[in-house]
Short mmCIF file of C-alpha atoms in Angstrom, two decimals:
data_model
loop_
_atom_site.label_atom_id
_atom_site.label_comp_id
_atom_site.label_asym_id
_atom_site.label_seq_id
_atom_site.Cartn_x
_atom_site.Cartn_y
_atom_site.Cartn_z
CA MET A 1 -7.00 -30.52 -4.47
CA LYS A 2 -9.04 -32.39 -1.87
CA SER A 3 -10.29 -35.85 -2.68
CA ARG A 4 -14.02 -36.41 -2.84
CA GLN A 5 -13.91 -38.42 0.39
CA ASN A 6 -12.38 -35.48 2.26
CA ARG A 7 -15.19 -33.17 1.14
CA VAL A 8 -18.09 -35.53 1.78
CA VAL A 9 -19.50 -35.82 5.27
CA LEU A 10 -21.84 -38.75 5.79
CA CYS A 11 -24.53 -38.33 8.41
CA PHE A 12 -25.38 -41.14 10.78
CA ALA A 13 -28.53 -41.21 12.93
CA TRP A 14 -27.48 -41.42 16.55
CA TYR A 15 -29.68 -42.40 19.49
CA ASP A 16 -29.05 -42.37 23.21
CA GLU A 17 -30.35 -45.42 25.03
CA SER A 18 -33.77 -44.01 25.95
CA GLN A 19 -34.36 -42.74 22.41
CA TRP A 20 -33.27 -46.06 20.91
CA GLU A 21 -35.64 -47.97 23.20
CA LEU A 22 -38.50 -45.66 22.18
CA LEU A 23 -37.58 -46.13 18.52
CA CYS A 24 -37.81 -49.90 18.95
CA THR A 25 -41.42 -49.60 20.12
CA LEU A 26 -42.46 -47.53 17.10
CA VAL A 27 -40.72 -48.93 14.03
CA PRO A 28 -42.34 -51.37 11.61
CA ASP A 29 -38.92 -52.87 10.83
CA ARG A 30 -38.00 -53.83 14.42
CA GLY A 31 -36.61 -57.15 13.24
CA GLU A 32 -33.98 -55.27 11.26
CA LEU A 33 -32.65 -53.50 14.36
CA ASP A 34 -30.21 -54.98 16.84
CA GLU A 35 -31.67 -56.79 19.85
CA THR A 36 -30.23 -54.39 22.45
CA TYR A 37 -28.95 -50.83 22.62
CA ASP A 38 -25.43 -52.08 23.38
CA GLN A 39 -25.51 -54.27 20.26
CA TRP A 40 -26.81 -51.35 18.19
CA GLN A 41 -24.11 -49.04 19.54
CA GLN A 42 -21.37 -51.59 18.75
CA SER A 43 -22.76 -52.11 15.23
CA ALA A 44 -23.09 -48.37 14.67
CA ASN A 45 -19.56 -47.65 15.87
CA ARG A 46 -18.20 -50.48 13.70
CA ALA A 47 -20.01 -49.05 10.65
CA ILE A 48 -18.68 -45.57 11.41
CA ARG A 49 -15.10 -46.86 11.74
CA MET A 50 -15.45 -48.65 8.41
CA ILE A 51 -16.75 -45.51 6.69
CA GLU A 52 -13.97 -43.41 8.22
CA SER A 53 -11.35 -45.97 7.20
CA ASN A 54 -12.43 -45.33 3.60
CA GLY A 55 -11.56 -41.66 4.01
CA TYR A 56 -14.99 -40.22 4.69
CA LYS A 57 -15.96 -38.05 7.62
CA VAL A 58 -18.99 -39.08 9.67
CA ARG A 59 -21.30 -36.75 11.54
CA ARG A 60 -23.41 -38.33 14.27
CA VAL A 61 -26.84 -36.70 14.28
CA ALA A 62 -28.77 -36.99 17.54
CA VAL A 63 -32.35 -38.03 16.87
CA ASP A 64 -35.29 -37.15 19.09
CA VAL A 65 -37.62 -40.05 18.34
CA SER A 66 -40.77 -38.14 19.33
CA ALA A 67 -39.86 -35.44 16.79
CA LEU A 68 -39.08 -38.15 14.23
CA ALA A 69 -42.48 -39.77 14.85
CA ALA A 70 -44.23 -36.40 14.44
CA TRP A 71 -42.33 -35.76 11.19
CA CYS A 72 -43.36 -39.19 9.89
CA ARG A 73 -47.01 -38.53 10.79
CA ASP A 74 -46.88 -35.13 9.07
CA HIS A 75 -45.43 -36.74 5.94
CA ASP A 76 -47.68 -39.82 6.09
CA ARG A 77 -44.66 -42.10 6.36
CA PRO A 78 -43.94 -45.18 8.46
CA ILE A 79 -40.94 -44.84 10.78
CA SER A 80 -38.90 -46.99 8.40
CA GLY A 81 -35.17 -46.95 7.76
CA GLU A 82 -35.76 -44.91 4.62
CA ALA A 83 -37.88 -42.33 6.46
CA ARG A 84 -35.34 -42.13 9.31
CA ALA A 85 -32.56 -41.43 6.81
CA GLU A 86 -34.62 -38.75 5.08
CA TYR A 87 -35.48 -37.15 8.42
CA VAL A 88 -31.81 -37.00 9.44
CA ALA A 89 -30.89 -35.50 6.06
CA GLN A 90 -33.49 -32.77 6.58
CA LEU A 91 -32.25 -32.11 10.13
CA VAL A 92 -28.74 -31.64 8.80
CA GLN A 93 -29.88 -29.38 5.97
CA ARG A 94 -31.79 -27.17 8.41
CA SER A 95 -28.91 -27.01 10.89
CA ASP A 96 -26.42 -26.20 8.13
CA LYS A 97 -28.66 -23.34 6.99
CA GLY A 98 -28.91 -22.10 10.57
CA THR A 99 -32.67 -22.58 10.86
#
């Protein structure tokens, strides 16, 4: 029987450099983000390695920040960490359903 970790896939919002820079101009929690894209990428990769070392699989989910911003407007939400996580979860649900 598979362990729980082997069945669970954790999703991680992933940005290319231009998307990350756009995100930084829009978020209310800018101070909680890394100073530069390179720092963010190093932190993100470190977090992913840590998660994977605990036996979980990680799925990087590419985020289009303009689509994220539109989703937040439609849902009357700030582009906060919580909203970004919810948006990524919905992206994954839709892609897993094939829609």
